[in-house]
Short mmCIF file of C-alpha atoms and ligand atoms in Angstrom, two decimals:
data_model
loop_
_atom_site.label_atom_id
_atom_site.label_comp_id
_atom_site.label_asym_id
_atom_site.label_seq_id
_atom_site.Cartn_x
_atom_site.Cartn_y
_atom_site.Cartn_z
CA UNK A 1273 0.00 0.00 0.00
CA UNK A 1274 1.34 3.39 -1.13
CA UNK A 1275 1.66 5.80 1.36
CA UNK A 1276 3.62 9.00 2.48
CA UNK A 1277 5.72 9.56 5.40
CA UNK A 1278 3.05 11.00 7.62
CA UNK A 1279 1.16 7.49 7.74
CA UNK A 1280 4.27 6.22 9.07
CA UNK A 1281 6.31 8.33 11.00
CA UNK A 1282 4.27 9.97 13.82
CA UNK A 1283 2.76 6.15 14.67
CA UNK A 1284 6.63 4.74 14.84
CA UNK A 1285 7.37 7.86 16.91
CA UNK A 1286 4.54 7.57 19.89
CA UNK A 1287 5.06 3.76 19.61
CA UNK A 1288 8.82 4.18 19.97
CA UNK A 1289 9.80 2.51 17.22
CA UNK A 1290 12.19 3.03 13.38
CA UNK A 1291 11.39 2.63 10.47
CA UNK A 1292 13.77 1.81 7.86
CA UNK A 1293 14.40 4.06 4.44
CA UNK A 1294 16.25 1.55 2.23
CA UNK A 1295 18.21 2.94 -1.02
CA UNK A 1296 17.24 0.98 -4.05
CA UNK A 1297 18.08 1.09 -7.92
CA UNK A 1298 17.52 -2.14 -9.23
CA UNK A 1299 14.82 -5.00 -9.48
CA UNK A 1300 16.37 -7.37 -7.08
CA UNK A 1301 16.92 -4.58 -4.68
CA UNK A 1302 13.54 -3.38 -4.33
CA UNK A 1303 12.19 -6.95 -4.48
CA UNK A 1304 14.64 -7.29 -1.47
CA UNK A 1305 13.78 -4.61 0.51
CA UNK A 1306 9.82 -5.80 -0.03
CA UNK A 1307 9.77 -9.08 0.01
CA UNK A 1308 11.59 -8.41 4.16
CA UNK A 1309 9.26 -5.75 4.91
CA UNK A 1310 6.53 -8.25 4.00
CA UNK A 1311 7.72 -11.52 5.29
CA UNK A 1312 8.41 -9.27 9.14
CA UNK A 1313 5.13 -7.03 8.60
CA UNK A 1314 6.83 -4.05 8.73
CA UNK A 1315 6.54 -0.44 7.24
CA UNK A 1316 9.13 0.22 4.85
CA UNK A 1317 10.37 3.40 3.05
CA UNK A 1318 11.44 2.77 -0.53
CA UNK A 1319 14.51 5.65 -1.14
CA UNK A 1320 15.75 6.48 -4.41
CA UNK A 1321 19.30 8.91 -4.58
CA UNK A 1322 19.70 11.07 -7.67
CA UNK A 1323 21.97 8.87 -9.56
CA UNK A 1324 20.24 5.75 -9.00
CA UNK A 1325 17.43 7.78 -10.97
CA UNK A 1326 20.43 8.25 -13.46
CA UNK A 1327 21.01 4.72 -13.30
CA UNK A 1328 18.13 3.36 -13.80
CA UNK A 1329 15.81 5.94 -15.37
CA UNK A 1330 13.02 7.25 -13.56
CA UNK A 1331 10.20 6.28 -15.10
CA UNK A 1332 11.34 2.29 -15.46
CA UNK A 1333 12.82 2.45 -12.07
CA UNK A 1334 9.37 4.05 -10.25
CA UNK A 1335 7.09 1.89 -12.04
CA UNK A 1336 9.26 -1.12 -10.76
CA UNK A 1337 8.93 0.13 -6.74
CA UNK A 1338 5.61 1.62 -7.04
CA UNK A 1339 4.08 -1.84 -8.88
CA UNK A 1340 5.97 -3.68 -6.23
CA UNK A 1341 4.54 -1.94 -3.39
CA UNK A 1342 1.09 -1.59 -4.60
CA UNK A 1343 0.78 -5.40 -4.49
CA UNK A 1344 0.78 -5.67 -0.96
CA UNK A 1345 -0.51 -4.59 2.29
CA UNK A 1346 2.10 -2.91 4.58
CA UNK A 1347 2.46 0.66 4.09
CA UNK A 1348 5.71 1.50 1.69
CA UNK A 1349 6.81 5.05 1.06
CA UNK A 1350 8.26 5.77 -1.99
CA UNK A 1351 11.21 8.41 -1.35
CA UNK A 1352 13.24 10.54 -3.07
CA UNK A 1353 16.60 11.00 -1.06
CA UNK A 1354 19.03 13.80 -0.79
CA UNK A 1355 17.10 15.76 -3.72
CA UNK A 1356 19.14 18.99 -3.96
CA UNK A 1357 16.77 20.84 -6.36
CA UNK A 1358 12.99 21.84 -6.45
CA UNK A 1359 13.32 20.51 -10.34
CA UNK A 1360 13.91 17.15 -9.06
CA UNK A 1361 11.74 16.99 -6.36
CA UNK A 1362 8.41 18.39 -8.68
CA UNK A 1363 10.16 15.30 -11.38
CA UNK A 1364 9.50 12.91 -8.93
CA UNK A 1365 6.23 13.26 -7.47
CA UNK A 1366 5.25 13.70 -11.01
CA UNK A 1367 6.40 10.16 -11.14
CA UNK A 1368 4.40 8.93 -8.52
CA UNK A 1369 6.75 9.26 -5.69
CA UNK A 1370 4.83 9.92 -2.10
CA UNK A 1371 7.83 11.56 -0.29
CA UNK A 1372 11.09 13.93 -0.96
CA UNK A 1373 13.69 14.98 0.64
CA UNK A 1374 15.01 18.13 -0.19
CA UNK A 1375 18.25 18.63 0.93
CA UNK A 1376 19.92 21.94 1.25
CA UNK A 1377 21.75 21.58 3.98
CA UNK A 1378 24.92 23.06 2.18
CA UNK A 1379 23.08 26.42 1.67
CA UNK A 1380 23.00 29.43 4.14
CA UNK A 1381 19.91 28.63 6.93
CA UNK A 1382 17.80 31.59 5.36
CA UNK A 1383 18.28 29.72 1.74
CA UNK A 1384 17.29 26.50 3.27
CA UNK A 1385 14.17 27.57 4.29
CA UNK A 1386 13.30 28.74 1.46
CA UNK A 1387 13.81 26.16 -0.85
CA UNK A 1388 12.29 23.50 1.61
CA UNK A 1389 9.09 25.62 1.62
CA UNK A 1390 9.11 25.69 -1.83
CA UNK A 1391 9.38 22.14 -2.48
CA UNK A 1392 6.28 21.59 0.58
CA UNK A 1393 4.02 24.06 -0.99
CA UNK A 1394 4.33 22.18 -3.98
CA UNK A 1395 4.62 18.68 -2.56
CA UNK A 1396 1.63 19.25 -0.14
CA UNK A 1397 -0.56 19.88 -2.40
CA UNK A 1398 -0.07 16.39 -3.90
CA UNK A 1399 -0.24 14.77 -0.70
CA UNK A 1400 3.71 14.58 -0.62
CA UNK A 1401 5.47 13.71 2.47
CA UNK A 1402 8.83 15.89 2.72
CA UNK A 1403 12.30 15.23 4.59
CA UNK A 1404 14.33 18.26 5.12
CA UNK A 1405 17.84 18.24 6.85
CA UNK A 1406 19.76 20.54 9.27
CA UNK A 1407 23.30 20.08 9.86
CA UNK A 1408 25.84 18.36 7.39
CA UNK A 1409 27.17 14.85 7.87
CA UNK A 1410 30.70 14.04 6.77
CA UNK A 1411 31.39 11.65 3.58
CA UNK A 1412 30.89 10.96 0.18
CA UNK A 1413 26.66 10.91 -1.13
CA UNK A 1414 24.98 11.56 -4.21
CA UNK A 1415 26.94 14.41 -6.03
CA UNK A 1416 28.10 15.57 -2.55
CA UNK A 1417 31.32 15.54 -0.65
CA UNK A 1418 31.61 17.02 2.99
CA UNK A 1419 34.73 16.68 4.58
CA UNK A 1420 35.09 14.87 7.70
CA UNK A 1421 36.30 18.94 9.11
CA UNK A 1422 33.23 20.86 7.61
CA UNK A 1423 30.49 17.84 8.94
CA UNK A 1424 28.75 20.05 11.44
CA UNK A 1425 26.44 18.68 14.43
CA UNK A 1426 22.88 20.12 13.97
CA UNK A 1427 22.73 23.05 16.44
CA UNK A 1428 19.43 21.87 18.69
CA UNK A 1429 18.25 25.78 18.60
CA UNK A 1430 18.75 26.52 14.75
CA UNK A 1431 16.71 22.56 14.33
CA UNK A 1432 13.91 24.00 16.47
CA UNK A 1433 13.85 27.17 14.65
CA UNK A 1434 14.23 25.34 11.08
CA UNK A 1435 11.24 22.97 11.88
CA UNK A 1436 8.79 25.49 12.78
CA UNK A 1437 10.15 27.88 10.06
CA UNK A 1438 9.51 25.01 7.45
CA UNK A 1439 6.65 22.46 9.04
CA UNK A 1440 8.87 20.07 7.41
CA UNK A 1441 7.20 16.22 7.56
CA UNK A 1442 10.85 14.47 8.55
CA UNK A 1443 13.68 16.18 9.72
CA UNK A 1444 17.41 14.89 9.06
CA UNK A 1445 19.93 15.81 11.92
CA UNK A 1446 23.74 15.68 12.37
CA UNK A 1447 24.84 13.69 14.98
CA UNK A 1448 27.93 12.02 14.19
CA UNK A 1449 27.74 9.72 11.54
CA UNK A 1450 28.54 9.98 7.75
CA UNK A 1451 27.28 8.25 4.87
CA UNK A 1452 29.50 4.93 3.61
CA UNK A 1453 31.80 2.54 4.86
CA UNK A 1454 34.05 4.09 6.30
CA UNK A 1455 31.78 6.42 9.36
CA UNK A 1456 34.86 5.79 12.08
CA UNK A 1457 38.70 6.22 12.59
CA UNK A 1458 38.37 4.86 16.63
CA UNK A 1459 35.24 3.73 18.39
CA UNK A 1460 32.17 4.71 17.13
CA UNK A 1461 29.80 7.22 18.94
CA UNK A 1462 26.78 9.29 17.93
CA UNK A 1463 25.94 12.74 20.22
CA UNK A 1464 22.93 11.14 21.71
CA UNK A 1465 23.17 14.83 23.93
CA UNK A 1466 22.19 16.50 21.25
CA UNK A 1467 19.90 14.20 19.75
CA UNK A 1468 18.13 14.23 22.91
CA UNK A 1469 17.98 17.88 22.95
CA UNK A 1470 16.13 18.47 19.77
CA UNK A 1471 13.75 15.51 20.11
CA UNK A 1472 13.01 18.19 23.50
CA UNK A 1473 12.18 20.83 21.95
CA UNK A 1474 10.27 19.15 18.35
CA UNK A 1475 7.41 17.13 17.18
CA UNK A 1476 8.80 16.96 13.60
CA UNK A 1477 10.15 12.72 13.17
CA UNK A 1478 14.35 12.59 13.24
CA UNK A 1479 15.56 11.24 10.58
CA UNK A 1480 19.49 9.67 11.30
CA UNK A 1481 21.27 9.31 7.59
CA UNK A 1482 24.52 7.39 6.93
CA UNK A 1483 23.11 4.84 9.52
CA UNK A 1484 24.39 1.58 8.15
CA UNK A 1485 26.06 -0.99 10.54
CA UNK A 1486 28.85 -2.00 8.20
CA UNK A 1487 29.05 -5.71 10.21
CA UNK A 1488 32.28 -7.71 10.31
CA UNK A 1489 30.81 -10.68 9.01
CA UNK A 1490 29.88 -9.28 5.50
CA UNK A 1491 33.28 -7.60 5.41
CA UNK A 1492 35.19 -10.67 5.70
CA UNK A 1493 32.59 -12.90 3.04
CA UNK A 1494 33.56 -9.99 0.97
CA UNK A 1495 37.24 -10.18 1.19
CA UNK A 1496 37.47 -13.75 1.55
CA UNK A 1497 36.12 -13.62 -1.90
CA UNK A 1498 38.89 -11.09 -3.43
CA UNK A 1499 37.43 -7.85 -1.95
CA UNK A 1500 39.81 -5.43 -0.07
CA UNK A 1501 37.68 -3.62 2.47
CA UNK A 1502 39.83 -4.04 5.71
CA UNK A 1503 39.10 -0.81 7.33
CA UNK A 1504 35.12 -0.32 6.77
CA UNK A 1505 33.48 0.70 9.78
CA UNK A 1506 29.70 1.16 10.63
CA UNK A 1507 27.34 2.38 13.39
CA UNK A 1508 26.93 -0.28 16.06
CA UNK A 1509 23.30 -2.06 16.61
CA UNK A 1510 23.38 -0.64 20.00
CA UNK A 1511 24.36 2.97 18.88
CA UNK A 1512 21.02 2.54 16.85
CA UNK A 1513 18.39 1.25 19.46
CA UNK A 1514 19.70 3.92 21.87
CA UNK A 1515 18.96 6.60 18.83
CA UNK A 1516 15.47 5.32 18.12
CA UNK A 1517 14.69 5.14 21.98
CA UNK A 1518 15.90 8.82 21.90
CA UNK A 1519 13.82 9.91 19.56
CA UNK A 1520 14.99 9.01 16.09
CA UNK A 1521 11.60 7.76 13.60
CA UNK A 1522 13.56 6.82 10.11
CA UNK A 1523 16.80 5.51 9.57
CA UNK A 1524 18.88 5.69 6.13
CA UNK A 1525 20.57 2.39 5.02
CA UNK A 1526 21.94 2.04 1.85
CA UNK A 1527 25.71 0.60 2.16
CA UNK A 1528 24.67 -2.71 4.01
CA UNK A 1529 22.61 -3.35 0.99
CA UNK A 1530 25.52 -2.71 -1.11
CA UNK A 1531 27.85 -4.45 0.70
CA UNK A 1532 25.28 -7.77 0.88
CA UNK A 1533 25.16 -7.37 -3.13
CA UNK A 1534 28.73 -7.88 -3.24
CA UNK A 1535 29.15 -10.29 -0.51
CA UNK A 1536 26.25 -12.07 -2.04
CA UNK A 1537 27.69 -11.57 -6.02
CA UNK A 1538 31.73 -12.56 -4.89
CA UNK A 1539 30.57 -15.66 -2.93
CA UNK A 1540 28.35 -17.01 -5.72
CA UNK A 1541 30.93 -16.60 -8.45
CA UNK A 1542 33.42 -17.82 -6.72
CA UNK A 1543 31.62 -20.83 -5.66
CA UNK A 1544 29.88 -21.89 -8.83
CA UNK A 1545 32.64 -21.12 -11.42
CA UNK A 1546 30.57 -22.44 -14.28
CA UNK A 1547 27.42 -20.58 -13.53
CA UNK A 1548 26.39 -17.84 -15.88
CA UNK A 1549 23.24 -17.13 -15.24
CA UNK A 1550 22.40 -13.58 -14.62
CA UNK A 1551 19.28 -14.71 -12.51
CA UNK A 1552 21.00 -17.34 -10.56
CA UNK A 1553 24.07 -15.16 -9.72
CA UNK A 1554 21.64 -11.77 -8.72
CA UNK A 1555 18.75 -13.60 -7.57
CA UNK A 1556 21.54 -14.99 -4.74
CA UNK A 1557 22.46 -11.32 -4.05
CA UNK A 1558 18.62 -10.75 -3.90
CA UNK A 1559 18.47 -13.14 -1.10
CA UNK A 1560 21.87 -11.66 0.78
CA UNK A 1561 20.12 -8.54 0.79
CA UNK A 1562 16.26 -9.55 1.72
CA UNK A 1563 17.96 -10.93 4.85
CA UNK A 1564 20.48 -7.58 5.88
CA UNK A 1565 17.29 -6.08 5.76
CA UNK A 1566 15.12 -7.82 7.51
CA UNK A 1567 18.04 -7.84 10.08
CA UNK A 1568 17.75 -3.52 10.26
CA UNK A 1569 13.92 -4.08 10.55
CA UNK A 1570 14.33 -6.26 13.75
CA UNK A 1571 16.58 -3.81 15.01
CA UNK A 1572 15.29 -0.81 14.11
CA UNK A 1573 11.41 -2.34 15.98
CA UNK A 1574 9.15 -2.08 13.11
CA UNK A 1575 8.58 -5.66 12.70
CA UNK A 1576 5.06 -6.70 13.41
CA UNK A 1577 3.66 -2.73 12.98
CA UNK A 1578 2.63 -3.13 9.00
O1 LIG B 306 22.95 9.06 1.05
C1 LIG B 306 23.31 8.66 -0.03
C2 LIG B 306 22.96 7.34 -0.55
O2 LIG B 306 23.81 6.37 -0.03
C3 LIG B 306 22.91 7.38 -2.05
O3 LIG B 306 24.13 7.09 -2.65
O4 LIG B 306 24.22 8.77 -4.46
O5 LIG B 306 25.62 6.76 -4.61
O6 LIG B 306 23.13 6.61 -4.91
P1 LIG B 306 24.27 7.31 -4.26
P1 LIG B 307 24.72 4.62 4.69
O1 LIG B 307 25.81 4.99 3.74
O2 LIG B 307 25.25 4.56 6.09
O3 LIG B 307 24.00 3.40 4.32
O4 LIG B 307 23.65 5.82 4.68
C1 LIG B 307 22.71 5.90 3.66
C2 LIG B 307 21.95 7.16 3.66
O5 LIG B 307 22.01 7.97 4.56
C3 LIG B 307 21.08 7.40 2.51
O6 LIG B 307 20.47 8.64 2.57
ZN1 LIG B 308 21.72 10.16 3.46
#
């Protein structure tokens, strides 16, 4: 069942619970990231980055999630993440989408504002969800760079001033991590503090980005299998339960989908040298996937709320 953020969000929030955005832009991804969400009953939000759109194309590549999630009965968002322009944004919910993000968190606070209205008065008024964001995380996403130096924690005051300023739907904070595999030099650690300070003083859901766990296990099926990932570091499962039971509604995974593709794509080859079947070798990704997500579901609480 279709549906935007605010049939999901403010229900995972009062029942203190996550629910997981999960990049996509394939098939076997999306059927991944559905097929868990059905199997556990849990909400799901479908996001789709600017070049996956360029990957894919957007009309093949929204017609594949929103078919997908039309077929069955747990509520699935269909999201637009990090969209840096109104352009985009307006493309997308032309294309069925129920939820953007705009993101202009690189832009003087005044400018932010007023592109995020923009893109709600327009998205509103098609019963469009939207994510805004506050703050900068460090790392490498779509068509953006911040380095680890400029990644600024959202300031709790200029978040409480942004939300009410905007009425944003979803708003994405700073606190610590960064988008990748690569979110820590030492030991991890997230500024629950502030976190807990602007989930104080706002109704509007937290969204946490750049939220993937990066686990040991896959890294070492990956370079058991000729990979070279040896220092890839993620957010800890426990880092994540005590941000949702602080206040965090949506969490962003993408690289522990990527990293299950590859751990899933190196193991078959390897193992079945005289396979060459592209729907044996990527429908065994499929599965590596399905179950990293169902994993983030059980973590994240949303199982059993569809
Ligand atoms: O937050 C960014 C997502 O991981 C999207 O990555 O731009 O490479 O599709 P991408
Ligand atoms: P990860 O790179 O940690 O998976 O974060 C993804 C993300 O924030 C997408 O918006
Ligand atoms: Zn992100």
């Amino acid at each position: 069942m279709l549906v935007n953020l605010n049939k999901i969000l403010p229900r995972a929030y009062k029942m203190g619970y996550a629910v997981g955005a999960f990049n996509t832009s394939n098939l076997e991804t999306t059927q991944a990231i559905i097929g868990a969400a059905e199997k556990l009953n849990s909400p799901v939000i479908i996001a789709v980055s600017e070049k996956a759109i360029q990957y894919a194309g957007i009309e093949a590549l929204s017609q594949i999630i929103i078919t997908l999630a039309q077929k069955i009965s747990i509520p699935v968002a269909v999201h637009l993440d990090h969209g840096k322009t109104y352009e985009l944004c307006r493309q997308c919910i032309k294309n069925g989408f129920t939820s953007v993000m705009i993101d202009a968190s690189h832009l003087p606070f005044k400018e932010n504002v007023r592109l995020t209205r923009q893109v709600i008065i327009y998205a509103h008024k098609h019963n469009v969800s939207v994510e805004a964001e506050i703050g900068r995380l460090a790392g490498i996403e779509d068509n953006i760079e911040v380095k680890t130096g400029d990644a600024l924690y959202t300031d709790p005051d200029e978040a409480r001033k942004f939300a009410m300023a905007t009425g944003c739907d979803a708003l994405a904070i700073a606190i610590g991590t960064s988008h990748g595999a690569y979110k820590f030099k030492g030991k991890p650690k997230l500024r629950i503090d502030i976190l807990k300070q602007i989930a104080g003083q706002i109704k509007n859901p937290l969204v946490l980005h750049g939220a993937s766990g990066v686990k040991a296990i896959w890294i070492s099926r990956i370079n058991r299998c000729g990979g070279d990932l040896e220092q890839a570091k993620g957010v800890p499962d426990d880092l994540i339960i005590q941000a949702v039971r602080n206040g965090i509604s949506k969490i962003n995974t993408d690289t522990d989908l990527r990293i299950a593709f590859t751990a899933g794509l190196r193991e078959f080859l390897h193992e079945n040298p005289t396979v060459f079947d592209p729907r044996k070798i990527s429908g065994h990704a499929r599965e590596m996937i399905q179950q990293v997500v169902a994993d983030r579901i059980k973590i994240f609480g949303s199982a059993d709320q569809g």
